[in-house]
Amino acid sequence: VQVVESGGGLVQAGGSLRLSCAASGIVFSISAMEWYRQAPGKQREMVATITSDGSTNYADSVKGRFTISRGNVKNTVDLQMNSLKPEDTAVYYCSTTVWNGVSRTPYWGQGTQVTVSS
C-alpha cells in the first residue's frame, strides 16, 4: 500500500490551501482516511477523518475552517483548508486504514509541509 500526499506550500494567514491524498495498492477495503499534522516540538494530532460511510470528524481547532471530502478518483481524499492561521503550520500526513475483515491496519504517507505566514 502506498499513500501519497500533495498540495502543501506557503500561504499567508487568512489564505487557503487544498491537500490531496491518494492511496494505491489497496487489496481489501478502506475503513477510513484521515489527515494528521505535526508541528515542530509537538505531538502528531488528528485533524480530520472521513469513514467509508462518509461520516466526518474534525479537531476542534479546525472546525468550520477545514473540510475533508472524498476525491473524484477512488481511494483519494482532499482536505480544503480555509482561513489558515500561523498555528496551522505543520507537516500534514494522510493515514489510510485498511480493513481486511479481521483487523485494521493504518498506512501513512510521507507528509507535506504547510506553512502559514503571519
JSON list of C-alpha atoms in Angstrom, two decimals:
[
{"chain": "A", "resi": 1, "resn": "VAL", "atom": "CA", "xyz": [0.00, 0.00, 0.00]},
{"chain": "A", "resi": 2, "resn": "GLN", "atom": "CA", "xyz": [1.31, 3.42, -0.94]},
{"chain": "A", "resi": 3, "resn": "VAL", "atom": "CA", "xyz": [-0.06, 6.69, 0.41]},
{"chain": "A", "resi": 4, "resn": "VAL", "atom": "CA", "xyz": [0.99, 9.95, -1.24]},
{"chain": "A", "resi": 5, "resn": "GLU", "atom": "CA", "xyz": [0.09, 13.48, -0.16]},
{"chain": "A", "resi": 6, "resn": "SER", "atom": "CA", "xyz": [0.28, 16.61, -2.30]},
{"chain": "A", "resi": 7, "resn": "GLY", "atom": "CA", "xyz": [-0.74, 20.25, -2.22]},
{"chain": "A", "resi": 8, "resn": "GLY", "atom": "CA", "xyz": [1.26, 21.71, 0.64]},
{"chain": "A", "resi": 9, "resn": "GLY", "atom": "CA", "xyz": [3.03, 25.02, 0.43]},
{"chain": "A", "resi": 10, "resn": "LEU", "atom": "CA", "xyz": [3.44, 28.52, 1.80]},
{"chain": "A", "resi": 11, "resn": "VAL", "atom": "CA", "xyz": [0.41, 30.77, 2.26]},
{"chain": "A", "resi": 12, "resn": "GLN", "atom": "CA", "xyz": [-0.36, 33.96, 4.12]},
{"chain": "A", "resi": 13, "resn": "ALA", "atom": "CA", "xyz": [-2.66, 33.99, 7.11]},
{"chain": "A", "resi": 14, "resn": "GLY", "atom": "CA", "xyz": [-6.28, 34.03, 6.00]},
{"chain": "A", "resi": 15, "resn": "GLY", "atom": "CA", "xyz": [-5.48, 32.18, 2.81]},
{"chain": "A", "resi": 16, "resn": "SER", "atom": "CA", "xyz": [-6.47, 28.73, 1.59]},
{"chain": "A", "resi": 17, "resn": "LEU", "atom": "CA", "xyz": [-4.78, 25.51, 0.55]},
{"chain": "A", "resi": 18, "resn": "ARG", "atom": "CA", "xyz": [-6.12, 22.19, -0.68]},
{"chain": "A", "resi": 19, "resn": "LEU", "atom": "CA", "xyz": [-4.31, 18.98, 0.20]},
{"chain": "A", "resi": 20, "resn": "SER", "atom": "CA", "xyz": [-4.86, 15.72, -1.65]},
{"chain": "A", "resi": 21, "resn": "CYS", "atom": "CA", "xyz": [-4.10, 12.15, -0.68]},
{"chain": "A", "resi": 22, "resn": "ALA", "atom": "CA", "xyz": [-4.05, 9.10, -2.91]},
{"chain": "A", "resi": 23, "resn": "ALA", "atom": "CA", "xyz": [-3.82, 5.51, -1.69]},
{"chain": "A", "resi": 24, "resn": "SER", "atom": "CA", "xyz": [-2.82, 2.74, -4.08]},
{"chain": "A", "resi": 25, "resn": "GLY", "atom": "CA", "xyz": [-2.21, -0.96, -3.87]},
{"chain": "A", "resi": 26, "resn": "ILE", "atom": "CA", "xyz": [-5.34, -1.50, -1.79]},
{"chain": "A", "resi": 27, "resn": "VAL", "atom": "CA", "xyz": [-6.45, -5.13, -1.94]},
{"chain": "A", "resi": 28, "resn": "PHE", "atom": "CA", "xyz": [-9.09, -5.00, 0.78]},
{"chain": "A", "resi": 29, "resn": "SER", "atom": "CA", "xyz": [-11.39, -2.13, 1.75]},
{"chain": "A", "resi": 30, "resn": "ILE", "atom": "CA", "xyz": [-10.62, 1.24, 3.27]},
{"chain": "A", "resi": 31, "resn": "SER", "atom": "CA", "xyz": [-12.43, 1.87, 6.53]},
{"chain": "A", "resi": 32, "resn": "ALA", "atom": "CA", "xyz": [-11.24, 5.46, 6.97]},
{"chain": "A", "resi": 33, "resn": "MET", "atom": "CA", "xyz": [-8.93, 8.09, 5.58]},
{"chain": "A", "resi": 34, "resn": "GLU", "atom": "CA", "xyz": [-7.58, 10.74, 7.89]},
{"chain": "A", "resi": 35, "resn": "TRP", "atom": "CA", "xyz": [-5.40, 13.80, 7.99]},
{"chain": "A", "resi": 36, "resn": "TYR", "atom": "CA", "xyz": [-3.00, 14.36, 10.85]},
{"chain": "A", "resi": 37, "resn": "ARG", "atom": "CA", "xyz": [-0.48, 17.11, 11.42]},
{"chain": "A", "resi": 38, "resn": "GLN", "atom": "CA", "xyz": [2.67, 17.55, 13.44]},
{"chain": "A", "resi": 39, "resn": "ALA", "atom": "CA", "xyz": [4.16, 20.91, 14.29]},
{"chain": "A", "resi": 40, "resn": "PRO", "atom": "CA", "xyz": [7.78, 21.26, 15.44]},
{"chain": "A", "resi": 41, "resn": "GLY", "atom": "CA", "xyz": [8.15, 20.13, 19.03]},
{"chain": "A", "resi": 42, "resn": "LYS", "atom": "CA", "xyz": [4.57, 18.89, 19.23]},
{"chain": "A", "resi": 43, "resn": "GLN", "atom": "CA", "xyz": [2.85, 15.54, 19.05]},
{"chain": "A", "resi": 44, "resn": "ARG", "atom": "CA", "xyz": [1.07, 14.42, 15.93]},
{"chain": "A", "resi": 45, "resn": "GLU", "atom": "CA", "xyz": [-2.62, 15.26, 16.15]},
{"chain": "A", "resi": 46, "resn": "MET", "atom": "CA", "xyz": [-5.70, 14.24, 14.22]},
{"chain": "A", "resi": 47, "resn": "VAL", "atom": "CA", "xyz": [-7.09, 16.98, 12.01]},
{"chain": "A", "resi": 48, "resn": "ALA", "atom": "CA", "xyz": [-9.96, 15.36, 10.11]},
{"chain": "A", "resi": 49, "resn": "THR", "atom": "CA", "xyz": [-11.40, 11.93, 9.42]},
{"chain": "A", "resi": 50, "resn": "ILE", "atom": "CA", "xyz": [-13.76, 10.52, 6.84]},
{"chain": "A", "resi": 51, "resn": "THR", "atom": "CA", "xyz": [-15.04, 6.97, 7.15]},
{"chain": "A", "resi": 52, "resn": "SER", "atom": "CA", "xyz": [-16.23, 4.54, 4.50]},
{"chain": "A", "resi": 53, "resn": "ASP", "atom": "CA", "xyz": [-19.84, 5.58, 5.09]},
{"chain": "A", "resi": 54, "resn": "GLY", "atom": "CA", "xyz": [-18.99, 9.25, 4.63]},
{"chain": "A", "resi": 55, "resn": "SER", "atom": "CA", "xyz": [-19.03, 10.28, 8.28]},
{"chain": "A", "resi": 56, "resn": "THR", "atom": "CA", "xyz": [-16.62, 13.07, 9.12]},
{"chain": "A", "resi": 57, "resn": "ASN", "atom": "CA", "xyz": [-14.94, 14.27, 12.28]},
{"chain": "A", "resi": 58, "resn": "TYR", "atom": "CA", "xyz": [-12.73, 17.28, 12.93]},
{"chain": "A", "resi": 59, "resn": "ALA", "atom": "CA", "xyz": [-10.40, 18.57, 15.58]},
{"chain": "A", "resi": 60, "resn": "ASP", "atom": "CA", "xyz": [-11.97, 21.47, 17.45]},
{"chain": "A", "resi": 61, "resn": "SER", "atom": "CA", "xyz": [-9.17, 23.75, 16.28]},
{"chain": "A", "resi": 62, "resn": "VAL", "atom": "CA", "xyz": [-10.14, 23.38, 12.60]},
{"chain": "A", "resi": 63, "resn": "LYS", "atom": "CA", "xyz": [-13.93, 23.05, 12.74]},
{"chain": "A", "resi": 64, "resn": "GLY", "atom": "CA", "xyz": [-15.61, 25.50, 10.41]},
{"chain": "A", "resi": 65, "resn": "ARG", "atom": "CA", "xyz": [-12.37, 26.16, 8.53]},
{"chain": "A", "resi": 66, "resn": "PHE", "atom": "CA", "xyz": [-11.29, 22.77, 7.15]},
{"chain": "A", "resi": 67, "resn": "THR", "atom": "CA", "xyz": [-13.36, 20.33, 5.10]},
{"chain": "A", "resi": 68, "resn": "ILE", "atom": "CA", "xyz": [-12.44, 16.72, 4.35]},
{"chain": "A", "resi": 69, "resn": "SER", "atom": "CA", "xyz": [-14.03, 15.06, 1.34]},
{"chain": "A", "resi": 70, "resn": "ARG", "atom": "CA", "xyz": [-13.61, 12.10, -0.94]},
{"chain": "A", "resi": 71, "resn": "GLY", "atom": "CA", "xyz": [-11.80, 12.84, -4.15]},
{"chain": "A", "resi": 72, "resn": "ASN", "atom": "CA", "xyz": [-13.17, 12.21, -7.61]},
{"chain": "A", "resi": 73, "resn": "VAL", "atom": "CA", "xyz": [-10.83, 9.26, -8.04]},
{"chain": "A", "resi": 74, "resn": "LYS", "atom": "CA", "xyz": [-11.29, 6.10, -5.97]},
{"chain": "A", "resi": 75, "resn": "ASN", "atom": "CA", "xyz": [-9.21, 5.90, -2.80]},
{"chain": "A", "resi": 76, "resn": "THR", "atom": "CA", "xyz": [-8.42, 9.60, -2.72]},
{"chain": "A", "resi": 77, "resn": "VAL", "atom": "CA", "xyz": [-9.31, 12.24, -0.17]},
{"chain": "A", "resi": 78, "resn": "ASP", "atom": "CA", "xyz": [-8.96, 16.00, -0.09]},
{"chain": "A", "resi": 79, "resn": "LEU", "atom": "CA", "xyz": [-8.59, 18.50, 2.71]},
{"chain": "A", "resi": 80, "resn": "GLN", "atom": "CA", "xyz": [-9.76, 22.01, 1.93]},
{"chain": "A", "resi": 81, "resn": "MET", "atom": "CA", "xyz": [-8.20, 24.45, 4.38]},
{"chain": "A", "resi": 82, "resn": "ASN", "atom": "CA", "xyz": [-9.61, 27.96, 4.59]},
{"chain": "A", "resi": 83, "resn": "SER", "atom": "CA", "xyz": [-8.91, 30.90, 6.89]},
{"chain": "A", "resi": 84, "resn": "LEU", "atom": "CA", "xyz": [-5.49, 29.50, 7.64]},
{"chain": "A", "resi": 85, "resn": "LYS", "atom": "CA", "xyz": [-3.67, 30.65, 10.74]},
{"chain": "A", "resi": 86, "resn": "PRO", "atom": "CA", "xyz": [0.04, 30.60, 11.60]},
{"chain": "A", "resi": 87, "resn": "GLU", "atom": "CA", "xyz": [-0.72, 27.91, 14.17]},
{"chain": "A", "resi": 88, "resn": "ASP", "atom": "CA", "xyz": [-1.83, 25.63, 11.33]},
{"chain": "A", "resi": 89, "resn": "THR", "atom": "CA", "xyz": [1.81, 25.42, 10.24]},
{"chain": "A", "resi": 90, "resn": "ALA", "atom": "CA", "xyz": [2.84, 21.78, 10.36]},
{"chain": "A", "resi": 91, "resn": "VAL", "atom": "CA", "xyz": [3.67, 18.73, 8.33]},
{"chain": "A", "resi": 92, "resn": "TYR", "atom": "CA", "xyz": [0.37, 17.20, 7.27]},
{"chain": "A", "resi": 93, "resn": "TYR", "atom": "CA", "xyz": [0.13, 13.44, 6.98]},
{"chain": "A", "resi": 94, "resn": "CYS", "atom": "CA", "xyz": [-2.51, 11.28, 5.36]},
{"chain": "A", "resi": 95, "resn": "SER", "atom": "CA", "xyz": [-3.42, 7.99, 7.01]},
{"chain": "A", "resi": 96, "resn": "THR", "atom": "CA", "xyz": [-5.38, 5.25, 5.26]},
{"chain": "A", "resi": 97, "resn": "THR", "atom": "CA", "xyz": [-6.85, 2.48, 7.40]},
{"chain": "A", "resi": 98, "resn": "VAL", "atom": "CA", "xyz": [-7.39, -0.79, 5.58]},
{"chain": "A", "resi": 99, "resn": "TRP", "atom": "CA", "xyz": [-9.89, -3.37, 6.82]},
{"chain": "A", "resi": 100, "resn": "ASN", "atom": "CA", "xyz": [-9.17, -6.97, 5.79]},
{"chain": "A", "resi": 101, "resn": "GLY", "atom": "CA", "xyz": [-12.20, -8.47, 7.50]},
{"chain": "A", "resi": 102, "resn": "VAL", "atom": "CA", "xyz": [-10.25, -9.30, 10.64]},
{"chain": "A", "resi": 103, "resn": "SER", "atom": "CA", "xyz": [-8.17, -6.31, 11.57]},
{"chain": "A", "resi": 104, "resn": "ARG", "atom": "CA", "xyz": [-7.48, -2.69, 10.63]},
{"chain": "A", "resi": 105, "resn": "THR", "atom": "CA", "xyz": [-4.05, -1.51, 9.55]},
{"chain": "A", "resi": 106, "resn": "PRO", "atom": "CA", "xyz": [-3.09, 2.16, 9.10]},
{"chain": "A", "resi": 107, "resn": "TYR", "atom": "CA", "xyz": [-0.76, 3.21, 6.30]},
{"chain": "A", "resi": 108, "resn": "TRP", "atom": "CA", "xyz": [0.94, 6.60, 6.33]},
{"chain": "A", "resi": 109, "resn": "GLY", "atom": "CA", "xyz": [2.23, 8.94, 3.71]},
{"chain": "A", "resi": 110, "resn": "GLN", "atom": "CA", "xyz": [5.49, 10.85, 3.92]},
{"chain": "A", "resi": 111, "resn": "GLY", "atom": "CA", "xyz": [3.78, 14.14, 4.72]},
{"chain": "A", "resi": 112, "resn": "THR", "atom": "CA", "xyz": [3.51, 17.53, 3.07]},
{"chain": "A", "resi": 113, "resn": "GLN", "atom": "CA", "xyz": [4.62, 20.80, 4.60]},
{"chain": "A", "resi": 114, "resn": "VAL", "atom": "CA", "xyz": [2.10, 23.57, 5.18]},
{"chain": "A", "resi": 115, "resn": "THR", "atom": "CA", "xyz": [3.50, 26.92, 6.27]},
{"chain": "A", "resi": 116, "resn": "VAL", "atom": "CA", "xyz": [1.24, 29.85, 7.14]},
{"chain": "A", "resi": 117, "resn": "SER", "atom": "CA", "xyz": [2.95, 33.20, 7.46]},
{"chain": "A", "resi": 118, "resn": "SER", "atom": "CA", "xyz": [1.58, 36.00, 9.63]}
]
